[in-house]
Coordinates of C-alpha atoms and ligand atoms in Angstrom, one line a residue:
M369 CA -62.8 -29.7 -16.9
F370 CA -62.5 -30.1 -13.1
E371 CA -60.8 -33.5 -13.2
D372 CA -57.8 -32.0 -11.4
K373 CA -60.0 -30.5 -8.7
V374 CA -61.1 -32.0 -5.4
V375 CA -64.3 -31.1 -3.6
Y376 CA -64.8 -31.3 0.2
Q377 CA -68.4 -31.6 1.5
I378 CA -69.3 -29.8 4.7
Y379 CA -72.4 -30.4 6.7
P380 CA -72.4 -27.1 8.5
K381 CA -74.6 -28.1 11.3
S382 CA -71.9 -30.6 12.5
F383 CA -68.7 -29.0 11.4
L384 CA -67.6 -26.4 14.0
D385 CA -69.6 -24.3 16.4
T386 CA -68.0 -21.0 17.5
T387 CA -70.9 -19.6 19.6
G388 CA -71.7 -22.4 22.0
S389 CA -75.2 -22.9 20.5
G390 CA -74.5 -26.6 19.8
T391 CA -74.9 -26.1 16.1
G392 CA -72.0 -25.5 13.7
D393 CA -71.7 -22.1 11.9
L394 CA -70.2 -20.1 9.1
K395 CA -67.5 -18.7 11.3
G396 CA -66.5 -22.2 12.2
I397 CA -66.0 -23.0 8.5
I398 CA -64.0 -19.8 8.0
S399 CA -61.7 -20.8 10.8
K400 CA -61.0 -24.2 9.2
L401 CA -60.2 -23.0 5.7
D402 CA -56.5 -23.3 6.3
Y403 CA -57.0 -26.9 7.3
L404 CA -58.9 -27.5 4.0
A405 CA -56.3 -25.6 1.9
N406 CA -53.6 -27.7 3.5
L407 CA -55.5 -30.9 2.6
G408 CA -55.5 -29.7 -1.0
V409 CA -59.2 -29.0 -1.5
D410 CA -60.3 -26.7 -4.4
Y411 CA -64.0 -26.4 -3.6
I412 CA -66.2 -26.8 -0.6
W413 CA -69.8 -27.8 -1.0
L414 CA -72.0 -26.7 1.9
T415 CA -75.2 -28.5 2.4
P416 CA -78.2 -26.1 2.8
I417 CA -77.6 -23.0 5.0
F418 CA -80.8 -21.2 4.1
P419 CA -83.6 -20.4 6.5
S420 CA -85.4 -23.6 7.3
P421 CA -87.5 -25.2 10.0
Q422 CA -84.8 -28.0 9.9
N423 CA -87.2 -30.9 9.7
D424 CA -84.7 -32.3 7.2
N425 CA -81.7 -30.4 8.4
G426 CA -82.0 -27.6 5.9
Y427 CA -83.3 -29.6 2.9
D428 CA -86.6 -28.1 3.8
V429 CA -85.9 -24.5 2.6
S430 CA -88.3 -21.7 3.6
D431 CA -86.3 -18.9 1.9
Y432 CA -83.8 -19.6 -0.9
C433 CA -82.1 -16.1 -0.7
D434 CA -81.0 -15.7 2.9
I435 CA -78.8 -17.4 5.5
D436 CA -80.4 -19.3 8.4
K437 CA -79.6 -17.4 11.6
R438 CA -78.3 -20.6 13.2
Y439 CA -75.4 -20.5 10.8
G440 CA -74.7 -16.7 10.8
T441 CA -75.4 -13.7 8.6
M442 CA -75.1 -12.8 5.0
Q443 CA -72.1 -10.7 5.9
E444 CA -70.4 -13.8 7.3
F445 CA -71.3 -15.7 4.2
E446 CA -69.6 -13.0 2.1
N447 CA -66.6 -13.2 4.4
L448 CA -66.5 -16.9 3.8
V449 CA -66.5 -16.4 0.1
S450 CA -63.7 -13.9 0.2
A451 CA -61.6 -15.9 2.7
G452 CA -62.0 -18.9 0.4
N453 CA -61.0 -16.9 -2.6
K454 CA -57.7 -15.9 -1.0
L455 CA -56.9 -19.6 -0.4
G456 CA -58.1 -20.7 -3.8
I457 CA -61.2 -22.4 -2.4
G458 CA -64.5 -21.9 -4.1
I459 CA -67.8 -22.2 -2.4
M460 CA -70.5 -24.4 -3.8
L461 CA -74.1 -24.1 -2.5
D462 CA -76.8 -26.8 -2.4
M463 CA -79.9 -25.9 -4.4
V464 CA -82.9 -27.8 -3.2
F465 CA -85.1 -27.2 -6.2
N466 CA -87.3 -30.3 -6.2
H467 CA -89.3 -29.1 -3.2
T468 CA -89.6 -26.3 -0.7
S469 CA -90.5 -26.4 3.0
T470 CA -94.2 -26.1 3.6
Q471 CA -93.2 -23.0 5.6
H472 CA -92.1 -21.3 2.4
K473 CA -94.2 -18.3 1.6
W474 CA -95.2 -19.8 -1.7
F475 CA -96.7 -22.8 0.0
Q476 CA -98.3 -20.8 2.7
A477 CA -99.9 -18.6 0.1
A478 CA -101.0 -21.7 -1.8
I479 CA -102.8 -23.3 1.2
N480 CA -104.4 -20.0 2.0
G481 CA -106.2 -20.0 -1.3
D482 CA -103.8 -18.1 -3.7
K483 CA -104.4 -19.8 -7.1
Y484 CA -101.1 -18.4 -8.5
Y485 CA -99.1 -20.1 -5.9
Q486 CA -101.2 -23.3 -5.8
D487 CA -99.8 -23.8 -9.3
F488 CA -96.3 -23.7 -7.9
Y489 CA -97.0 -27.1 -6.3
I490 CA -98.7 -30.3 -7.2
F491 CA -102.2 -30.4 -5.8
R492 CA -104.6 -33.1 -6.8
S493 CA -108.1 -34.1 -5.8
K494 CA -107.2 -37.8 -5.8
P495 CA -103.9 -39.1 -4.4
T496 CA -102.0 -42.1 -5.9
N497 CA -100.5 -44.9 -4.0
W498 CA -97.0 -43.5 -4.2
Q499 CA -94.7 -43.8 -1.2
S500 CA -92.5 -41.0 0.2
K501 CA -88.8 -41.8 0.2
F502 CA -88.8 -41.3 3.9
G503 CA -91.6 -43.8 4.5
G504 CA -95.4 -43.5 4.4
P505 CA -97.7 -42.0 1.7
A506 CA -96.4 -39.3 -0.7
W507 CA -99.6 -37.2 -0.6
E508 CA -100.9 -35.1 2.2
Y509 CA -104.4 -33.8 2.5
I510 CA -105.1 -30.1 3.0
E511 CA -108.6 -29.7 4.4
N512 CA -109.5 -26.2 3.3
L513 CA -108.6 -26.9 -0.3
D514 CA -110.0 -30.4 -0.2
K515 CA -106.8 -31.4 -2.1
Y516 CA -103.7 -33.4 -1.6
Y517 CA -100.2 -32.2 -2.3
L518 CA -97.3 -34.3 -3.5
H519 CA -94.2 -34.7 -1.2
L520 CA -91.7 -37.3 -2.4
F521 CA -89.7 -36.7 0.8
D522 CA -91.0 -35.5 4.2
V523 CA -94.5 -34.2 4.6
S524 CA -92.9 -30.8 5.3
Q525 CA -91.2 -30.8 1.9
A526 CA -93.7 -30.1 -0.9
D527 CA -92.7 -30.9 -4.5
L528 CA -92.5 -27.9 -6.8
N529 CA -94.3 -27.9 -10.2
W530 CA -91.5 -27.4 -12.7
D531 CA -94.1 -27.5 -15.5
N532 CA -95.1 -24.0 -14.4
K533 CA -92.8 -21.5 -16.1
N534 CA -93.1 -19.1 -13.1
V535 CA -91.5 -21.7 -10.9
R536 CA -88.6 -22.1 -13.2
E537 CA -88.2 -18.3 -13.4
E538 CA -88.2 -17.9 -9.6
L539 CA -85.5 -20.6 -9.3
K540 CA -83.3 -18.9 -11.9
K541 CA -83.4 -15.8 -9.8
V542 CA -82.1 -17.8 -6.8
I543 CA -79.1 -19.0 -8.9
L544 CA -78.4 -15.4 -10.0
F545 CA -78.7 -14.1 -6.4
W546 CA -76.0 -16.4 -5.2
K547 CA -73.8 -16.1 -8.3
K548 CA -73.7 -12.4 -7.6
R549 CA -72.4 -13.1 -4.1
G550 CA -69.4 -14.9 -5.5
V551 CA -70.5 -18.5 -5.3
K552 CA -68.3 -20.7 -7.6
G553 CA -70.6 -23.7 -8.1
F554 CA -73.8 -25.5 -7.3
R555 CA -74.9 -28.9 -6.2
F556 CA -78.5 -29.7 -7.2
D557 CA -80.4 -31.8 -4.8
V558 CA -82.4 -34.8 -6.4
I559 CA -82.5 -32.8 -9.6
N560 CA -83.5 -35.8 -11.7
L561 CA -86.9 -35.9 -9.9
I562 CA -88.2 -32.5 -11.0
S563 CA -90.1 -33.6 -14.1
K564 CA -93.4 -35.2 -13.0
P565 CA -95.8 -37.0 -15.3
Q566 CA -98.7 -35.3 -17.1
H567 CA -101.1 -37.8 -15.5
F568 CA -100.7 -39.3 -12.1
E569 CA -101.5 -43.0 -11.8
D570 CA -101.0 -45.7 -9.2
D571 CA -97.8 -47.7 -9.3
L572 CA -98.8 -51.3 -9.3
T573 CA -95.3 -52.6 -9.0
G574 CA -93.3 -50.1 -7.0
D575 CA -93.3 -46.9 -4.9
G576 CA -94.0 -44.5 -7.8
R577 CA -90.4 -43.7 -8.7
K578 CA -90.7 -45.0 -12.2
F579 CA -93.1 -42.2 -13.0
Y580 CA -90.9 -39.3 -11.9
T581 CA -87.3 -40.5 -12.0
D582 CA -85.4 -39.0 -15.0
G583 CA -88.8 -37.7 -16.1
A584 CA -89.8 -36.6 -19.7
K585 CA -88.7 -33.0 -19.5
V586 CA -85.8 -33.2 -17.0
H587 CA -83.1 -32.5 -19.6
E588 CA -85.0 -29.6 -21.1
Y589 CA -85.5 -28.0 -17.7
I590 CA -81.9 -28.4 -16.7
K591 CA -80.6 -27.0 -20.0
E592 CA -82.9 -24.0 -19.6
L593 CA -81.8 -23.3 -16.0
V594 CA -78.1 -23.6 -16.9
S595 CA -78.3 -21.5 -20.0
D596 CA -80.6 -18.7 -18.7
T597 CA -78.3 -18.3 -15.6
Q598 CA -75.1 -18.8 -17.5
I599 CA -73.6 -21.3 -15.1
G600 CA -72.3 -23.6 -17.9
N601 CA -68.7 -22.9 -17.0
M602 CA -69.1 -23.2 -13.3
I603 CA -68.7 -26.5 -11.4
T604 CA -72.2 -28.0 -11.1
V605 CA -73.1 -31.4 -9.8
G606 CA -76.5 -33.1 -9.9
E607 CA -77.6 -35.6 -7.3
M608 CA -79.3 -38.3 -9.4
S609 CA -81.6 -40.7 -7.5
S610 CA -82.0 -44.2 -9.0
T611 CA -80.8 -42.9 -12.4
S612 CA -79.5 -44.7 -15.5
L613 CA -76.2 -44.4 -17.4
D614 CA -77.9 -43.1 -20.5
N615 CA -79.4 -40.3 -18.6
C616 CA -76.2 -39.4 -16.8
I617 CA -74.4 -39.2 -20.1
K618 CA -76.9 -36.5 -21.0
Y619 CA -76.8 -34.8 -17.6
S620 CA -73.0 -34.4 -17.6
G621 CA -71.8 -35.1 -21.1
E622 CA -69.3 -32.9 -22.8
N623 CA -71.5 -30.9 -25.1
T624 CA -74.9 -31.5 -23.7
N625 CA -75.1 -28.0 -21.9
E626 CA -76.4 -29.5 -18.7
L627 CA -74.2 -30.1 -15.6
S628 CA -70.5 -30.7 -15.2
M629 CA -70.9 -34.0 -13.3
C630 CA -73.3 -36.2 -11.5
F631 CA -73.6 -38.4 -8.4
N632 CA -75.2 -41.8 -8.7
F633 CA -75.7 -44.2 -5.9
H634 CA -75.9 -47.7 -7.4
H635 CA -72.5 -48.6 -5.9
L636 CA -73.6 -47.7 -2.5
K637 CA -76.4 -50.3 -2.5
I638 CA -74.2 -53.4 -2.8
D639 CA -75.0 -54.2 0.9
Y640 CA -78.8 -53.7 0.6
K641 CA -80.8 -56.9 0.7
D642 CA -83.0 -57.1 -2.5
G643 CA -82.4 -53.4 -3.0
D644 CA -83.9 -52.5 0.4
K645 CA -81.8 -50.1 2.5
W646 CA -83.6 -51.3 5.7
Q647 CA -82.5 -55.0 5.3
L648 CA -78.9 -55.8 6.1
A649 CA -76.7 -57.8 3.8
N650 CA -72.9 -58.3 3.4
P651 CA -71.4 -56.1 0.7
N652 CA -71.3 -57.9 -2.6
F653 CA -67.9 -56.9 -3.9
N654 CA -68.4 -58.8 -7.2
E655 CA -71.3 -56.5 -7.8
L656 CA -69.3 -53.4 -6.8
K657 CA -66.7 -54.3 -9.4
R658 CA -69.3 -54.8 -12.0
L659 CA -70.9 -51.4 -11.2
F660 CA -67.5 -49.6 -11.2
E661 CA -66.8 -51.1 -14.6
Y662 CA -70.3 -50.3 -16.0
W663 CA -70.2 -46.7 -14.9
Q664 CA -66.6 -45.9 -15.4
Y665 CA -66.5 -47.4 -18.9
G666 CA -69.9 -46.1 -19.8
M667 CA -69.2 -42.5 -18.7
Q668 CA -65.8 -42.6 -20.3
K669 CA -67.3 -43.7 -23.6
G670 CA -70.1 -41.1 -23.3
H671 CA -67.6 -38.3 -22.5
A672 CA -69.4 -37.6 -19.3
K673 CA -68.2 -37.0 -15.8
Q674 CA -68.9 -38.7 -12.5
A675 CA -68.4 -37.5 -9.0
L676 CA -66.2 -40.1 -7.1
F677 CA -67.4 -40.6 -3.6
S678 CA -67.8 -43.3 -0.9
G679 CA -69.9 -41.2 1.5
N680 CA -71.9 -38.1 2.2
H681 CA -74.4 -36.8 4.8
D682 CA -76.9 -39.5 3.8
Q683 CA -74.6 -42.5 3.9
P684 CA -73.0 -44.5 6.8
R685 CA -69.3 -44.0 7.3
I686 CA -67.4 -46.0 4.7
V687 CA -64.8 -47.3 7.1
S688 CA -67.5 -48.8 9.4
R689 CA -69.4 -50.0 6.4
W690 CA -66.8 -51.8 4.2
G691 CA -63.6 -51.3 6.1
S692 CA -62.6 -52.2 9.6
E693 CA -63.4 -50.2 12.8
N694 CA -60.7 -51.8 14.9
K695 CA -57.7 -53.9 13.8
Y696 CA -57.3 -52.5 10.3
W697 CA -59.0 -49.1 10.8
A698 CA -56.3 -46.9 9.3
E699 CA -55.3 -49.4 6.6
S700 CA -58.9 -49.8 5.4
A701 CA -59.6 -46.1 5.5
K702 CA -56.6 -45.5 3.2
A703 CA -57.4 -48.4 0.9
L704 CA -61.0 -47.3 0.4
A705 CA -59.8 -43.7 -0.3
T706 CA -57.3 -45.0 -2.8
C707 CA -59.8 -47.1 -4.6
F708 CA -62.5 -44.4 -4.9
L709 CA -60.5 -41.2 -5.4
L710 CA -58.2 -42.3 -8.2
M711 CA -60.8 -43.4 -10.6
N712 CA -61.9 -41.3 -13.6
G713 CA -64.0 -38.4 -12.3
I714 CA -63.9 -35.7 -9.7
P715 CA -63.2 -36.7 -6.1
Y716 CA -65.5 -35.7 -3.3
I717 CA -64.5 -36.1 0.4
Y718 CA -67.1 -35.9 3.1
Q719 CA -66.1 -34.1 6.3
G720 CA -64.4 -36.5 8.7
E721 CA -63.8 -39.2 6.1
E722 CA -60.2 -37.9 5.9
I723 CA -59.6 -38.8 9.5
G724 CA -61.4 -42.1 9.3
M725 CA -64.5 -41.1 11.3
Q726 CA -66.8 -44.0 12.1
N727 CA -70.5 -44.6 12.4
A728 CA -72.4 -43.0 15.4
D729 CA -72.2 -44.9 18.6
F730 CA -75.9 -44.5 19.5
K731 CA -77.6 -47.0 21.7
R732 CA -81.0 -45.5 22.2
I733 CA -83.6 -44.2 19.7
E734 CA -83.7 -40.9 21.5
Q735 CA -80.2 -40.2 20.3
Y736 CA -81.3 -40.2 16.6
K737 CA -82.4 -36.9 15.1
D738 CA -82.8 -37.8 11.4
V739 CA -86.4 -37.6 10.1
E740 CA -85.9 -40.6 7.8
S741 CA -84.4 -42.7 10.6
L742 CA -87.2 -41.9 13.0
N743 CA -89.9 -42.7 10.4
Y744 CA -88.3 -46.0 9.5
Y745 CA -87.8 -46.9 13.1
K746 CA -91.6 -46.9 13.5
I747 CA -92.0 -48.9 10.3
L748 CA -89.4 -51.4 11.4
R749 CA -90.8 -51.7 14.9
D750 CA -94.1 -53.0 13.4
K751 CA -92.1 -55.9 12.0
M752 CA -89.4 -56.7 14.6
D753 CA -88.3 -56.2 18.2
K754 CA -86.5 -53.1 19.5
Q755 CA -83.0 -54.4 19.4
E756 CA -83.3 -55.6 15.9
A757 CA -84.6 -52.2 14.7
L758 CA -81.8 -50.4 16.5
D759 CA -79.2 -52.7 14.9
I760 CA -80.5 -51.7 11.5
L761 CA -80.4 -48.0 12.3
H762 CA -76.9 -48.4 13.7
A763 CA -75.8 -49.7 10.3
R764 CA -78.1 -47.6 8.0
S765 CA -79.1 -44.3 9.7
R766 CA -78.1 -41.1 8.0
D767 CA -77.1 -39.8 11.4
N768 CA -74.1 -42.1 11.2
S769 CA -72.3 -39.4 9.1
R770 CA -73.9 -36.4 10.9
T771 CA -72.2 -36.7 14.3
P772 CA -69.9 -33.7 15.0
M773 CA -66.6 -33.4 13.3
Q774 CA -63.8 -34.6 15.6
W775 CA -61.2 -31.9 15.8
N776 CA -59.3 -32.7 18.9
N777 CA -59.6 -34.4 22.3
D778 CA -61.1 -31.4 24.2
K779 CA -64.7 -31.6 25.4
N780 CA -67.1 -32.5 22.6
A781 CA -64.2 -33.2 20.3
G782 CA -63.6 -29.5 20.0
F783 CA -66.8 -29.2 18.0
S784 CA -68.7 -27.0 20.5
K785 CA -68.5 -25.5 24.0
G786 CA -72.2 -26.0 24.4
K787 CA -74.5 -29.0 24.1
P788 CA -74.1 -30.5 20.6
W789 CA -77.4 -30.8 18.7
I790 CA -76.4 -34.5 18.1
K791 CA -74.2 -36.7 20.2
V792 CA -70.4 -36.7 19.6
N793 CA -68.9 -40.1 19.0
D794 CA -67.1 -41.2 22.2
N795 CA -64.2 -42.4 20.1
Y796 CA -63.0 -38.8 19.5
I797 CA -60.3 -39.2 22.1
R798 CA -58.6 -41.6 19.7
I799 CA -60.0 -40.4 16.3
N800 CA -59.5 -36.7 15.8
A801 CA -57.8 -34.3 13.3
E802 CA -55.3 -32.8 15.8
N803 CA -53.8 -36.3 16.5
Q804 CA -53.4 -36.9 12.8
L805 CA -52.0 -33.6 11.7
N806 CA -48.5 -34.3 13.0
D807 CA -48.4 -38.0 12.3
D808 CA -46.9 -38.7 9.0
N809 CA -48.6 -42.1 8.8
S810 CA -52.1 -40.8 9.6
I811 CA -55.1 -41.2 7.4
L812 CA -55.3 -37.4 7.1
N813 CA -51.7 -37.2 5.8
Y814 CA -52.4 -40.1 3.5
Y815 CA -55.4 -38.2 2.0
K816 CA -53.2 -35.2 1.5
K817 CA -50.5 -37.2 -0.3
L818 CA -53.2 -39.0 -2.4
I819 CA -54.6 -35.6 -3.5
Q820 CA -51.2 -34.4 -4.4
L821 CA -50.4 -37.5 -6.4
R822 CA -53.7 -37.2 -8.3
K823 CA -53.0 -33.5 -9.1
N824 CA -49.4 -34.2 -10.2
N825 CA -50.2 -37.0 -12.6
L826 CA -52.2 -36.4 -15.8
A827 CA -52.8 -40.1 -16.0
L828 CA -54.9 -39.8 -12.8
T829 CA -56.8 -36.7 -13.9
K830 CA -57.1 -37.0 -17.7
G831 CA -56.3 -40.6 -18.2
S832 CA -58.5 -43.4 -19.4
I833 CA -59.4 -46.3 -17.0
Q834 CA -59.0 -50.0 -17.5
F835 CA -60.0 -52.5 -14.8
I836 CA -57.7 -55.5 -14.2
E837 CA -59.0 -58.9 -13.3
T838 CA -57.1 -60.4 -10.3
G839 CA -59.4 -63.4 -9.6
F840 CA -60.5 -61.9 -6.3
D841 CA -63.9 -60.2 -5.9
Y842 CA -62.7 -57.8 -3.2
V843 CA -59.6 -56.7 -5.0
I844 CA -60.3 -53.5 -7.1
A845 CA -57.5 -52.9 -9.6
Y846 CA -57.3 -50.6 -12.5
V847 CA -54.8 -48.8 -14.7
R848 CA -55.2 -45.1 -15.6
E849 CA -53.4 -44.1 -18.7
Y850 CA -52.5 -40.9 -20.4
E851 CA -50.1 -40.3 -23.3
R852 CA -48.4 -43.7 -22.7
K853 CA -47.9 -43.0 -19.0
R854 CA -49.6 -45.7 -16.9
I855 CA -50.5 -45.8 -13.3
L856 CA -51.7 -49.1 -11.7
V857 CA -53.9 -48.9 -8.6
M858 CA -54.6 -52.0 -6.6
C859 CA -56.7 -52.3 -3.4
N860 CA -57.4 -55.3 -1.3
L861 CA -60.7 -54.4 0.3
S862 CA -60.7 -57.4 2.6
D863 CA -59.1 -58.3 5.9
S864 CA -57.4 -61.4 4.5
E865 CA -54.0 -61.8 3.1
I866 CA -54.1 -62.9 -0.5
E867 CA -51.7 -63.9 -3.3
I868 CA -52.3 -62.8 -6.8
N869 CA -50.7 -64.3 -9.9
F870 CA -49.5 -62.0 -12.6
E871 CA -47.3 -64.3 -14.6
H872 CA -48.5 -62.8 -17.9
D873 CA -47.7 -59.2 -16.9
K874 CA -44.1 -58.3 -17.7
V875 CA -44.4 -54.5 -17.2
D876 CA -41.8 -52.9 -15.0
W877 CA -43.7 -51.1 -12.3
T878 CA -42.2 -48.5 -9.9
W879 CA -43.9 -48.1 -6.5
L880 CA -45.4 -44.6 -5.9
M881 CA -47.3 -45.0 -2.7
G882 CA -49.5 -47.3 -0.6
N883 CA -50.6 -48.0 2.9
Y884 CA -47.9 -50.5 4.0
D885 CA -44.2 -50.4 3.0
S886 CA -42.9 -49.8 -0.5
K887 CA -43.6 -52.9 -2.6
L888 CA -42.0 -54.4 -5.7
F889 CA -44.5 -55.5 -8.3
T890 CA -43.8 -59.2 -8.7
E891 CA -45.4 -62.1 -10.6
K892 CA -46.6 -63.6 -7.4
L893 CA -48.0 -60.6 -5.5
L894 CA -48.8 -61.0 -1.8
L895 CA -51.2 -58.4 -0.4
K896 CA -51.7 -57.9 3.3
P897 CA -55.2 -57.2 4.8
F898 CA -56.6 -54.0 3.2
E899 CA -53.3 -53.4 1.5
C900 CA -53.3 -50.9 -1.4
N901 CA -50.5 -49.9 -3.8
I902 CA -50.0 -47.4 -6.6
W903 CA -47.4 -48.1 -9.2
L904 CA -46.1 -46.2 -12.2
A905 CA -45.0 -47.8 -15.5
Ligands
TEU1186 O1 -81.2 -37.0 -0.8 C1 -81.9 -37.8 -1.8 C2 -82.2 -39.2 -1.5 O2 -83.1 -39.7 -2.2 C3 -81.5 -40.1 -0.6 O3 -80.2 -39.9 -0.5 C4 -82.2 -40.1 0.7 O4 -81.7 -39.1 1.6 C5 -82.0 -41.4 1.5 O5 -80.7 -41.9 1.4 C6 -83.0 -42.4 1.1 O6 -82.8 -43.6 1.8 C7 -81.2 -35.7 -0.9 C8 -80.4 -35.1 0.2 O7 -79.0 -35.5 0.1 C9 -81.0 -35.5 1.5 O8 -80.2 -35.1 2.6 C10 -82.3 -34.9 1.6 O9 -83.0 -35.4 2.8 C11 -83.2 -35.3 0.4 O10 -82.5 -35.1 -0.8 C12 -84.4 -34.4 0.3 O11 -84.0 -33.1 0.0

C-alpha cells in the first residue's frame, strides 16, 4: 500500500503567512493546495501545529488537542481538511509522543507535587551521564522534588514514561481526537525512542542512546497504539533515530501490525566525519551506494516499506549538500530527485526542494533560531574560532531548511508582508516557484513529470529493485522491475563528465526522461555533469 502515493512535507512556520505576523499559517497552506495538487501530491504532512512555547518550533507540545493560535483556529484546520479532501490531498499530523513541553499541564502538575502525573515522566534521584541530542546533559534537576527528569532533547522537552499505562491511554485519545477531525495519517516523531530501560545506568562508551534506541517494549507499544486506535489502514510513518534494519522490518513490515513505513537517516550521515554531525567531511558516495543497497534490498526482502527522502526540516538542503549551488544547480537538483524518488518506497518531498531551494545564507549567529544550532554553537566555540564554528553551522544547521518558502520575487519572497520570523534567503529573486511554474525546463516541472512517471509505471511503484555496478562511486544506477517491465534509472551525482562501459548489456532501452536531451543507451555511455536518465526496456 501507498507505493503509488507521494507525500509533501510542510513546515507551517515557514510556508506562507497570510496575516503579516511573520509566521506561516493554516490559511496560507489552504491557499497553496492547488499548487500541491498540480505537483501531484497525495498527502501533506504538517510538522506540529499544536500549542507550544516554540522552543523547538512546535516539537515541544503543550497541548496535543488544539491548534496553536500562531497558525490559526480549529475551524481553519477543519477547512484545511475539507479543502484537501476536495483535491484528493489527505492531511497527516505530526505526533510528538516521546516527550511533551515542560509547559504541558501534565508536567506542570508533576513538578507541583502531583504523584499521578510524576509517573507520566521519568524522574530519578540520581542522573546518569547521558547526553541530550541537542548537546549537554540529558537530565535536569527540579529543586522542590529533589529529583532529575530525563530529556533526550531540549531541557524544555521532558520524556514521557510509556511504561505507565495511563500515558499510553492519554496518547491514544489524542490519535482518536484528530482522526475524528478527518486527519488521514500520522507521522510519529522519534517513535523508536519511547521504550526506556528498566534500570538507568551510565553509558561508558557513548551518549546513552544504546539504552533507549529501539528499546525492549517499543514494538509492543506501537502495536498497542495502532490497534487500539484502529489506524492500521491509514498512512503512518515512524521517524526512527539511529535504528537498525531488523527493527525497521518489524516497524513497517507487511503483517506486523505496526506502521506503514519508516524514515531512517543512515544515508544522510555519509558526510559526517566519524559519525559526528558537527565535523565536516566530503560525502562518501561509495558508502551511500552501500547504504542504499543494504536498506533497499533488506526492506524488500523483509516486505517492509521505506520513506524515500533526501531532506526534511532537520536536514540541510540537498542541492547545497551534495549537488551544485551554481553551475549545475538545476541539473543536480533534478538528478538527486531522480535518484531518491524512484527507488522502492514512498517518496517524500520537503517544501522548497521542488524548486531547488538552497541552504540559508546566514553570516551572523544572531540570524540562527534553531535551539540545536544555538546549543552546538556554544559547544563548538569552546573548541574553535568564530568563523570556523559559523562555517560548520552554515553546512549543518537545521535552519538551512527552515528559511521561508520562496514563492515569487515580491518582498520576502512572497512569504510574508510582515517581518519573517527567520531570514529569507536573498537568492529568492532567482529561485522561486513563480519563475518555475511556466518554465517547462524548471526543477518544479521536472518534479511534476517525475511524479507522473512514477505513478504511471507499476515498475516504479510495485517493482523490485536491483542496483547496477558502473565502476563509479558517484553514479547511482538501478533497475526497477515488475511483470517483466524494466525501468533503468541512472544518475551521475558528480560535476564531472564520465564514460561508462556497458559492453555486456545488450538490452534495447528506450529513453523516457532525463535532465539533458534524450539519450540513446549505448555500450559506451557518456554522462555529462549531474546527468540522469530513465530508460524503459
Ligand atoms: O528529530 C529527531 C532527531 O533526532 C534528529 O533529527 C535531530 O533533530 C537532529 O538532526 C540531531 O542532530 C525529531 C524532529 O524531526 C525534530 O525537529 C525535533 O527537534 C526532535 O525530533 C525532537 O522532537
